[in-house]
Tab-separated table of C-alpha atoms in Angstrom:
chain	number	residue	atom	x	y	z
A	25	UNK	CA	0.000	0.000	0.000
A	26	UNK	CA	3.015	2.263	0.210
A	27	UNK	CA	2.749	3.378	-3.412
A	28	UNK	CA	-0.728	4.849	-3.065
A	29	UNK	CA	-1.000	8.633	-3.471
A	30	UNK	CA	-4.156	10.382	-2.314
A	31	UNK	CA	-5.450	13.027	-4.764
A	32	UNK	CA	-5.195	15.895	-2.338
A	33	UNK	CA	-4.163	19.517	-2.535
A	34	UNK	CA	-3.712	19.606	1.213
A	35	UNK	CA	-0.771	17.350	2.084
A	36	UNK	CA	-0.213	17.849	5.817
A	37	UNK	CA	-1.741	21.308	5.349
A	38	UNK	CA	1.500	22.570	3.764
A	39	UNK	CA	-0.365	23.970	0.773
A	40	UNK	CA	-3.723	25.182	1.993
A	41	UNK	CA	-2.986	25.361	5.706
A	42	UNK	CA	0.652	26.346	5.939
A	43	UNK	CA	-0.060	29.786	7.410
A	44	UNK	CA	-2.372	28.329	10.008
A	45	UNK	CA	0.250	25.743	10.966
A	46	UNK	CA	2.951	28.420	11.123
A	47	UNK	CA	1.016	30.825	13.350
A	48	UNK	CA	-0.213	28.062	15.639
A	49	UNK	CA	3.304	26.664	15.990
A	50	UNK	CA	4.677	30.170	16.610
A	51	UNK	CA	2.092	30.844	19.319
A	52	UNK	CA	2.753	27.481	20.982
A	53	UNK	CA	6.504	28.076	20.742
A	54	UNK	CA	6.254	31.483	22.427
A	55	UNK	CA	4.103	30.016	25.185
A	56	UNK	CA	6.587	27.197	25.741
A	57	UNK	CA	9.546	29.596	25.744
A	58	UNK	CA	7.845	31.803	28.340
A	59	UNK	CA	7.108	28.770	30.484
A	60	UNK	CA	10.679	27.524	30.184
A	61	UNK	CA	12.062	31.018	30.803
A	62	UNK	CA	10.165	31.457	34.071
A	63	UNK	CA	10.116	27.934	35.477
A	64	UNK	CA	12.622	25.597	33.868
A	65	UNK	CA	15.531	27.866	32.914
A	66	UNK	CA	16.450	28.810	36.533
A	67	UNK	CA	16.508	25.121	37.427
A	68	UNK	CA	18.610	24.338	34.358
A	69	UNK	CA	20.988	27.180	35.166
A	70	UNK	CA	21.557	25.934	38.718
A	71	UNK	CA	22.357	22.510	37.335
A	72	UNK	CA	24.610	24.081	34.697
A	73	UNK	CA	26.588	25.974	37.350
A	74	UNK	CA	26.760	22.904	39.537
A	75	UNK	CA	28.202	20.828	36.706
A	76	UNK	CA	30.804	23.474	35.872
A	77	UNK	CA	31.803	24.408	39.408
A	78	UNK	CA	35.238	23.212	40.459
A	79	UNK	CA	35.360	21.254	43.723
A	80	UNK	CA	36.942	23.163	46.615
A	81	UNK	CA	40.682	22.646	46.743
A	82	UNK	CA	40.980	21.508	43.125
A	83	UNK	CA	43.323	23.149	40.627
A	84	UNK	CA	41.772	26.371	39.312
A	85	UNK	CA	39.380	26.826	42.266
A	86	UNK	CA	39.584	29.792	44.641
A	87	UNK	CA	42.185	29.266	47.361
A	88	UNK	CA	41.099	29.554	50.979
A	89	UNK	CA	43.290	29.935	54.090
A	90	UNK	CA	43.955	26.190	54.226
A	91	UNK	CA	45.956	26.286	51.006
A	92	UNK	CA	49.686	26.962	51.640
A	93	UNK	CA	51.259	30.003	49.940
A	94	UNK	CA	54.340	29.040	47.940
A	95	UNK	CA	57.461	31.163	48.339
A	96	UNK	CA	59.943	29.468	46.014
A	97	UNK	CA	60.396	26.817	43.348
A	98	UNK	CA	61.362	24.432	46.122
A	99	UNK	CA	57.878	24.969	47.592
A	100	UNK	CA	56.302	24.355	44.196
A	101	UNK	CA	58.145	21.048	43.884
A	102	UNK	CA	57.407	20.028	47.461
A	103	UNK	CA	53.718	20.950	47.728
A	104	UNK	CA	50.980	18.993	45.967
A	105	UNK	CA	48.652	22.025	45.991
A	106	UNK	CA	49.510	25.644	46.747
A	107	UNK	CA	48.655	29.252	45.974
A	108	UNK	CA	50.687	32.385	45.276
A	109	UNK	CA	50.102	36.011	46.264
A	110	UNK	CA	50.700	38.700	43.647
A	111	UNK	CA	49.657	42.185	42.578
A	112	UNK	CA	47.131	43.254	39.964
A	113	UNK	CA	49.693	44.850	37.639
A	114	UNK	CA	51.323	41.464	37.101
A	115	UNK	CA	47.984	39.934	36.168
A	116	UNK	CA	47.187	42.754	33.780
A	117	UNK	CA	50.487	43.187	31.973
A	118	UNK	CA	53.028	40.437	32.615
A	119	UNK	CA	51.854	37.737	30.241
A	120	UNK	CA	52.520	36.145	26.866
A	121	UNK	CA	50.623	33.902	24.442
A	122	UNK	CA	52.120	30.533	23.571
A	123	UNK	CA	52.102	28.989	20.126
A	124	UNK	CA	48.865	27.073	20.871
A	125	UNK	CA	47.047	30.283	21.909
A	126	UNK	CA	47.234	29.692	25.668
A	127	UNK	CA	47.947	32.781	27.793
A	128	UNK	CA	50.635	32.428	30.491
A	129	UNK	CA	51.733	34.941	33.131
A	130	UNK	CA	55.212	35.727	34.441
A	131	UNK	CA	55.206	35.393	38.210
A	132	UNK	CA	58.055	36.408	40.514
A	133	UNK	CA	58.026	34.423	43.710
A	134	UNK	CA	59.023	35.987	47.076
A	135	UNK	CA	62.331	34.138	46.639
A	136	UNK	CA	63.030	36.221	43.523
A	137	UNK	CA	62.629	33.254	41.149
A	138	UNK	CA	60.549	33.779	38.011
A	139	UNK	CA	58.122	31.080	36.898
A	140	UNK	CA	55.242	30.839	34.415
A	141	UNK	CA	51.607	30.225	35.275
A	142	UNK	CA	48.313	29.619	33.547
A	143	UNK	CA	45.722	31.326	35.748
A	144	UNK	CA	41.942	31.082	36.064
A	145	UNK	CA	41.219	34.741	36.656
A	146	UNK	CA	37.632	33.941	37.649
A	147	UNK	CA	38.939	32.455	40.920
A	148	UNK	CA	41.105	35.323	42.189
A	149	UNK	CA	40.691	36.365	45.821
A	150	UNK	CA	41.079	40.042	46.782
A	151	UNK	CA	43.448	40.454	49.734
A	152	UNK	CA	43.148	43.133	52.398
A	153	UNK	CA	45.897	45.242	50.840
A	154	UNK	CA	44.556	47.131	47.837
A	155	UNK	CA	45.711	45.751	44.499
A	156	UNK	CA	46.945	42.471	45.959
A	157	UNK	CA	45.390	39.131	45.070
A	158	UNK	CA	45.614	35.526	46.083
A	159	UNK	CA	45.767	33.290	43.016
A	160	UNK	CA	43.705	30.107	42.587
A	161	UNK	CA	44.837	26.706	43.775
A	162	UNK	CA	47.722	25.511	41.607
A	163	UNK	CA	50.102	22.656	41.018
A	164	UNK	CA	53.600	22.385	39.524
A	165	UNK	CA	53.076	20.687	36.172
A	166	UNK	CA	55.095	19.643	33.145
A	167	UNK	CA	54.411	21.460	29.892
A	168	UNK	CA	51.912	19.809	27.546
A	169	UNK	CA	54.562	19.017	24.948
A	170	UNK	CA	57.610	21.184	24.314
A	171	UNK	CA	57.914	24.372	26.422
A	172	UNK	CA	56.812	27.544	24.571
A	173	UNK	CA	59.601	29.066	22.513
A	174	UNK	CA	59.630	32.240	24.615
A	175	UNK	CA	60.212	30.213	27.798
A	176	UNK	CA	63.108	28.287	26.241
A	177	UNK	CA	64.588	31.505	24.886
A	178	UNK	CA	64.395	33.183	28.306
A	179	UNK	CA	66.026	30.194	30.019
A	180	UNK	CA	68.905	30.316	27.535
A	181	UNK	CA	69.369	34.021	28.136
A	182	UNK	CA	69.588	33.480	31.905
A	183	UNK	CA	71.950	30.540	31.565
A	184	UNK	CA	74.257	32.301	29.102
A	185	UNK	CA	73.784	35.980	30.000
A	186	UNK	CA	76.063	38.334	31.800
A	187	UNK	CA	74.082	37.798	35.015
A	188	UNK	CA	74.375	34.018	34.840
A	189	UNK	CA	76.751	33.905	37.802
A	190	UNK	CA	74.324	35.931	39.908
A	191	UNK	CA	71.408	33.584	39.193
A	192	UNK	CA	73.563	30.531	39.704
A	193	UNK	CA	74.808	31.802	43.069
A	194	UNK	CA	71.364	32.850	44.288
A	195	UNK	CA	69.151	30.030	42.908
A	196	UNK	CA	71.588	27.295	41.924
A	197	UNK	CA	73.263	26.194	38.716
A	198	UNK	CA	70.112	24.416	37.509
A	199	UNK	CA	67.791	27.406	38.000
A	200	UNK	CA	67.204	28.130	34.264
A	201	UNK	CA	66.285	24.503	33.641
A	202	UNK	CA	64.123	24.223	36.774
A	203	UNK	CA	62.191	27.423	35.964
A	204	UNK	CA	61.620	26.477	32.305
A	205	UNK	CA	60.901	22.744	32.573
A	206	UNK	CA	57.503	23.196	34.279
A	207	UNK	CA	54.763	25.730	34.772
A	208	UNK	CA	52.196	26.471	37.471
A	209	UNK	CA	48.744	25.273	36.436
A	210	UNK	CA	46.089	27.412	38.148
A	211	UNK	CA	43.410	26.757	35.527
A	212	UNK	CA	42.840	23.008	35.744
A	213	UNK	CA	39.476	21.741	34.536
A	214	UNK	CA	37.773	25.101	34.814
A	215	UNK	CA	35.217	25.867	32.104
A	216	UNK	CA	33.832	29.376	31.642
A	217	UNK	CA	30.453	29.878	33.299
A	218	UNK	CA	27.894	32.154	31.663
A	219	UNK	CA	25.851	34.577	33.690
A	220	UNK	CA	22.272	33.523	34.288
A	221	UNK	CA	20.976	36.155	31.842
A	222	UNK	CA	23.389	35.073	29.093
A	223	UNK	CA	22.681	31.409	29.750
A	224	UNK	CA	18.911	31.902	29.483
A	225	UNK	CA	19.293	34.075	26.373
A	226	UNK	CA	21.421	31.431	24.670
A	227	UNK	CA	19.030	28.696	25.758
A	228	UNK	CA	16.009	30.597	24.430
A	229	UNK	CA	17.679	31.414	21.119
A	230	UNK	CA	18.341	27.743	20.516
A	231	UNK	CA	14.924	26.664	21.740
A	232	UNK	CA	12.946	29.044	19.533
A	233	UNK	CA	14.221	27.479	16.338
A	234	UNK	CA	13.977	23.906	17.577
A	235	UNK	CA	10.537	24.347	19.153
A	236	UNK	CA	9.173	26.146	16.106
A	237	UNK	CA	10.156	23.242	13.872
A	238	UNK	CA	8.910	20.620	16.342
A	239	UNK	CA	5.594	22.344	17.026
A	240	UNK	CA	5.059	22.968	13.308
A	241	UNK	CA	5.627	19.289	12.549
A	242	UNK	CA	3.684	18.205	15.629
A	243	UNK	CA	0.686	20.361	14.750
A	244	UNK	CA	0.791	19.117	11.157
A	245	UNK	CA	0.866	15.502	12.340
A	246	UNK	CA	-1.971	16.209	14.789
A	247	UNK	CA	-4.065	17.641	11.951
A	248	UNK	CA	-3.388	14.475	10.007
A	249	UNK	CA	-4.414	12.269	12.939
A	250	UNK	CA	-7.618	14.281	13.275
A	251	UNK	CA	-8.336	13.754	9.580
A	252	UNK	CA	-7.847	17.419	8.684
A	253	UNK	CA	-5.047	16.777	6.196
A	254	UNK	CA	-3.443	13.974	4.220
A	255	UNK	CA	0.023	12.672	5.077
A	256	UNK	CA	2.926	13.322	2.721
A	257	UNK	CA	4.683	10.100	3.687
A	258	UNK	CA	2.948	6.747	4.110
A	259	UNK	CA	-0.038	8.156	2.232
A	260	UNK	CA	-1.838	4.819	2.503
A	261	UNK	CA	-2.107	5.459	6.269
A	262	UNK	CA	-4.482	8.389	5.767
A	263	UNK	CA	-7.073	8.220	8.553
A	264	UNK	CA	-9.953	8.809	6.149
A	265	UNK	CA	-9.087	6.086	3.654
A	266	UNK	CA	-11.252	2.956	3.740
A	267	UNK	CA	-9.978	0.540	6.338
A	268	UNK	CA	-12.010	-2.409	5.068
A	269	UNK	CA	-13.874	-3.586	1.972
A	270	UNK	CA	-17.213	-2.397	3.364
A	271	UNK	CA	-16.019	1.214	3.590
A	272	UNK	CA	-14.388	1.085	0.165
A	273	UNK	CA	-17.544	-0.316	-1.437
A	274	UNK	CA	-19.793	2.305	0.150
A	275	UNK	CA	-17.368	5.142	-0.673
A	276	UNK	CA	-17.604	3.972	-4.297
A	277	UNK	CA	-21.371	4.482	-4.284
A	278	UNK	CA	-20.898	8.259	-3.909
A	279	UNK	CA	-17.645	8.549	-5.866
A	280	UNK	CA	-19.328	10.705	-8.540
A	281	UNK	CA	-20.371	13.240	-5.901
A	282	UNK	CA	-16.905	13.244	-4.300
A	283	UNK	CA	-15.408	14.472	-7.592
A	284	UNK	CA	-18.171	16.928	-8.425
A	285	UNK	CA	-17.075	19.925	-6.299
A	286	UNK	CA	-13.665	21.682	-6.295
A	287	UNK	CA	-13.691	21.736	-2.492
A	288	UNK	CA	-13.780	17.927	-2.344
A	289	UNK	CA	-10.793	15.652	-2.827
A	290	UNK	CA	-12.445	12.630	-4.361
A	291	UNK	CA	-12.687	8.898	-3.904
A	292	UNK	CA	-11.689	6.745	-2.021
A	293	UNK	CA	-11.873	8.986	1.078
A	294	UNK	CA	-14.903	7.868	3.073
A	295	UNK	CA	-15.818	11.527	3.599
A	296	UNK	CA	-14.975	12.884	0.138
A	297	UNK	CA	-12.388	15.216	1.686
A	298	UNK	CA	-10.423	16.029	4.812
A	299	UNK	CA	-11.708	17.788	7.902
A	300	UNK	CA	-10.311	21.268	7.421
A	301	UNK	CA	-12.092	23.840	9.568
A	302	UNK	CA	-13.583	25.451	6.447
A	303	UNK	CA	-14.813	22.146	5.036
A	304	UNK	CA	-16.379	21.131	8.350
A	305	UNK	CA	-18.248	24.468	8.486
A	306	UNK	CA	-19.409	24.108	4.874
A	307	UNK	CA	-20.517	20.514	5.433
A	308	UNK	CA	-22.472	21.339	8.567
A	309	UNK	CA	-24.139	24.264	6.821
A	310	UNK	CA	-25.025	22.089	3.834
A	311	UNK	CA	-26.479	19.375	6.082
A	312	UNK	CA	-28.472	21.954	8.020
A	313	UNK	CA	-29.769	24.016	5.110
A	314	UNK	CA	-30.412	21.253	2.562
A	315	UNK	CA	-31.413	18.369	4.811
A	316	UNK	CA	-32.347	19.841	8.185
A	317	UNK	CA	-29.590	17.762	9.825
A	318	UNK	CA	-27.968	19.252	12.932
A	319	UNK	CA	-26.783	16.121	14.676
A	320	UNK	CA	-26.623	12.351	14.747
A	321	UNK	CA	-30.308	11.659	15.368
A	322	UNK	CA	-31.479	14.048	12.628
A	323	UNK	CA	-29.030	12.565	10.144
A	324	UNK	CA	-29.833	8.911	10.778
A	325	UNK	CA	-33.562	9.626	10.505
A	326	UNK	CA	-33.061	11.254	7.117
A	327	UNK	CA	-30.856	8.418	5.855
A	328	UNK	CA	-33.251	5.725	7.004
A	329	UNK	CA	-36.728	7.196	6.655
A	330	UNK	CA	-36.291	9.494	3.667
A	331	UNK	CA	-33.718	7.698	1.535
A	332	UNK	CA	-33.385	3.956	2.183
A	333	UNK	CA	-36.385	2.431	3.977
A	334	UNK	CA	-38.841	3.088	1.167
A	335	UNK	CA	-36.631	1.488	-1.472
A	336	UNK	CA	-35.780	-1.389	0.887
A	337	UNK	CA	-39.462	-2.392	0.899
A	338	UNK	CA	-39.514	-2.656	-2.883
A	339	UNK	CA	-39.339	-6.126	-4.415
A	340	UNK	CA	-37.132	-7.021	-7.320
A	341	UNK	CA	-34.336	-5.030	-8.919
A	342	UNK	CA	-34.543	-1.278	-9.322
A	343	UNK	CA	-32.403	-1.133	-12.480
A	344	UNK	CA	-33.701	1.523	-14.827
A	345	UNK	CA	-35.279	3.619	-12.038
A	346	UNK	CA	-33.901	6.707	-10.341
A	347	UNK	CA	-33.694	4.917	-6.981
A	348	UNK	CA	-29.895	5.111	-7.154
A	349	UNK	CA	-30.166	8.884	-6.723
A	350	UNK	CA	-31.640	8.461	-3.225
A	351	UNK	CA	-29.616	5.437	-2.178
A	352	UNK	CA	-26.228	6.852	-3.214
A	353	UNK	CA	-27.073	10.096	-1.422
A	354	UNK	CA	-27.787	8.034	1.703
A	355	UNK	CA	-24.206	6.769	1.869
A	356	UNK	CA	-22.994	10.240	0.855
A	357	UNK	CA	-24.826	11.789	3.809
A	358	UNK	CA	-23.240	9.240	6.147
A	359	UNK	CA	-19.802	10.262	4.919
A	360	UNK	CA	-20.692	13.939	5.341
A	361	UNK	CA	-21.962	13.314	8.868
A	362	UNK	CA	-18.706	11.599	9.783
A	363	UNK	CA	-16.734	14.523	8.350
A	364	UNK	CA	-18.906	16.973	10.309
A	365	UNK	CA	-18.271	15.030	13.521
A	366	UNK	CA	-21.881	13.932	14.019
A	367	UNK	CA	-21.119	10.184	13.915
A	368	UNK	CA	-17.999	8.226	14.811
A	369	UNK	CA	-16.257	5.623	12.648
A	370	UNK	CA	-18.020	2.664	14.260
A	371	UNK	CA	-21.450	4.206	13.653
A	372	UNK	CA	-20.419	5.065	10.104
A	373	UNK	CA	-19.572	1.417	9.412
A	374	UNK	CA	-22.806	0.121	10.951
A	375	UNK	CA	-24.880	2.533	8.847
A	376	UNK	CA	-22.761	1.896	5.756
A	377	UNK	CA	-23.520	-1.803	6.147
A	378	UNK	CA	-27.233	-1.141	6.515
A	379	UNK	CA	-27.541	1.227	3.542
A	380	UNK	CA	-25.021	-0.651	1.396
A	381	UNK	CA	-26.908	-3.936	1.625
A	382	UNK	CA	-30.081	-2.224	0.453
A	383	UNK	CA	-28.224	-0.868	-2.580
A	384	UNK	CA	-26.541	-4.213	-3.257
A	385	UNK	CA	-29.856	-6.099	-3.117
A	386	UNK	CA	-31.794	-3.672	-5.331
A	387	UNK	CA	-29.319	-3.284	-8.208
A	388	UNK	CA	-27.600	-5.809	-10.429
A	389	UNK	CA	-24.196	-4.106	-10.523
A	390	UNK	CA	-22.175	-0.909	-10.656
A	391	UNK	CA	-23.360	0.064	-14.137
A	392	UNK	CA	-27.008	-0.273	-13.168
A	393	UNK	CA	-26.507	1.728	-9.958
A	394	UNK	CA	-24.575	4.577	-11.569
A	395	UNK	CA	-26.997	4.755	-14.532
A	396	UNK	CA	-29.802	5.077	-11.996
A	397	UNK	CA	-27.878	7.815	-10.199
A	398	UNK	CA	-27.509	9.702	-13.491
A	399	UNK	CA	-31.259	9.507	-14.048
A	400	UNK	CA	-31.707	11.280	-10.736
A	401	UNK	CA	-29.086	13.853	-11.766
A	402	UNK	CA	-31.008	14.520	-14.972
A	403	UNK	CA	-34.267	14.886	-13.048
A	404	UNK	CA	-33.043	17.018	-10.161
A	405	UNK	CA	-29.957	18.846	-11.444
A	406	UNK	CA	-30.963	19.623	-15.019
A	407	UNK	CA	-28.117	21.362	-16.828
A	408	UNK	CA	-25.496	19.947	-14.453
A	409	UNK	CA	-26.268	16.442	-15.720
A	410	UNK	CA	-23.471	16.646	-18.299
A	411	UNK	CA	-20.826	17.269	-15.640
A	412	UNK	CA	-21.894	14.237	-13.634
A	413	UNK	CA	-22.024	12.057	-16.748
A	414	UNK	CA	-18.457	13.045	-17.697
A	415	UNK	CA	-17.253	12.251	-14.173
A	416	UNK	CA	-18.905	8.836	-14.353
A	417	UNK	CA	-17.359	7.989	-17.726
A	418	UNK	CA	-13.945	8.959	-16.406
A	419	UNK	CA	-14.361	6.862	-13.256
A	420	UNK	CA	-15.520	3.842	-15.230
A	421	UNK	CA	-12.349	4.035	-17.307
A	422	UNK	CA	-10.067	4.350	-14.241
A	423	UNK	CA	-8.008	1.198	-13.526
A	424	UNK	CA	-8.506	0.107	-9.927
A	425	UNK	CA	-11.043	2.904	-9.602
A	426	UNK	CA	-14.226	2.963	-7.506
A	427	UNK	CA	-16.037	0.361	-9.583
A	428	UNK	CA	-13.220	-2.176	-9.501
A	429	UNK	CA	-14.291	-3.511	-6.112
A	430	UNK	CA	-16.533	-6.553	-6.638
A	431	UNK	CA	-20.241	-5.754	-6.566
A	432	UNK	CA	-20.967	-8.794	-4.413
A	433	UNK	CA	-18.516	-7.763	-1.700
A	434	UNK	CA	-19.619	-8.953	1.757
A	435	UNK	CA	-21.153	-5.873	3.398
A	436	UNK	CA	-22.171	-7.451	6.694
A	437	UNK	CA	-20.859	-5.796	9.817
A	438	UNK	CA	-19.617	-7.946	12.683
A	439	UNK	CA	-21.504	-7.373	15.960
A	440	UNK	CA	-18.183	-7.303	17.804
A	441	UNK	CA	-17.108	-4.278	15.774
A	442	UNK	CA	-14.181	-6.049	14.086
A	443	UNK	CA	-12.779	-4.249	11.069
A	444	UNK	CA	-13.933	-6.824	8.511
A	445	UNK	CA	-12.207	-8.103	5.392
A	446	UNK	CA	-9.742	-5.746	3.680
A	447	UNK	CA	-8.499	-7.945	0.813
A	448	UNK	CA	-10.105	-5.948	-1.992
A	449	UNK	CA	-9.327	-2.473	-0.624
A	450	UNK	CA	-5.679	-3.374	-0.094
A	451	UNK	CA	-5.375	-4.484	-3.717
A	452	UNK	CA	-7.126	-1.347	-4.965
A	453	UNK	CA	-5.072	1.105	-2.930
A	454	UNK	CA	-1.884	-0.696	-3.879
A	455	UNK	CA	-2.536	-0.108	-7.562
A	456	UNK	CA	-4.769	2.975	-7.802
A	457	UNK	CA	-3.158	5.979	-9.466
A	458	UNK	CA	-4.558	9.487	-9.650
A	459	UNK	CA	-4.809	10.549	-13.269
């Protein structure tokens, strides 16, 4: 059944209902964003901060009084975790950018030794003395790969410069190598944390696009499930297609009518078209104004008392009469009532079975029934007769069209409400092509 294509101009509402779908999805999206903004975003932000917060005492976190303050390279090598006190001018000006883009600072320890540090400036602690800061928790760490070229160059200058003897005497012969072989990591696993306003703005910007697409698709799918539109994919799963041979047979009895108005979409839909808001209004108005039908009870009385019961009492075949005009309109009205929401699918099938068996018993075949229907068209519609005749001739010539389902199809309806046989309708929908 996957190859079947419904003859509709309203696939998922993308053609005739795209603006409605867009505005509904936009309104729903805005409502969802407001709800998320006021109720869910603060919760998400707290979780976001929690996930990004560094544990106390870890590298890159703010240093409290329990963290020892390093004074020399010896302290850096001895201590597993430490901090360093410095002044703001060092943090603002004494830095360089390594080849990989990482920013390092020059730090002069109280011992006079110069080392290099990568610092998480979000975890600085202001000391009592103005302009002085305690740096984050750090550790003495090997370079990730070769030391930056500037560090190696500086070490060579110290080792080979005119002040080499001074540095060697004060800090030891290996000072240049010790200072350049490692760096102080005071950044660790820190990840930048957005402010709550920026976080919510970024979250909303991403959500608007995603929610608009999802609500647009969701609303379109909902309209399909409600029978308002036809699906683009898996067209054979249209909710208003016949689900059994009984429905297909009865839909065929009013196939001429279902192709007679531009607003309708044609056979084999059991309602002649989908339940767009406009079509539902038009159908209800037509039922009310032309038939006096405003609900289930009114409609079933008209179908039974005015259109089928009288012909059911006749004996013999009704070929050559205009009885088909009434009987085909009986099944047509049932389809219209289902489209208008007056009867459900189960009631539709029960009434289809009742009316369909009357038609099947009083006519010898599809040609006799449709000829009878045309007689009624000629009598009641006058000049429009030609249009209906042309539609009939076209439908009779359509392979796997409405009159390809066997006339003697079993139209009984199981008391347990089971769906009934679907052998014929499956074959028809598998091969039917819109011309």
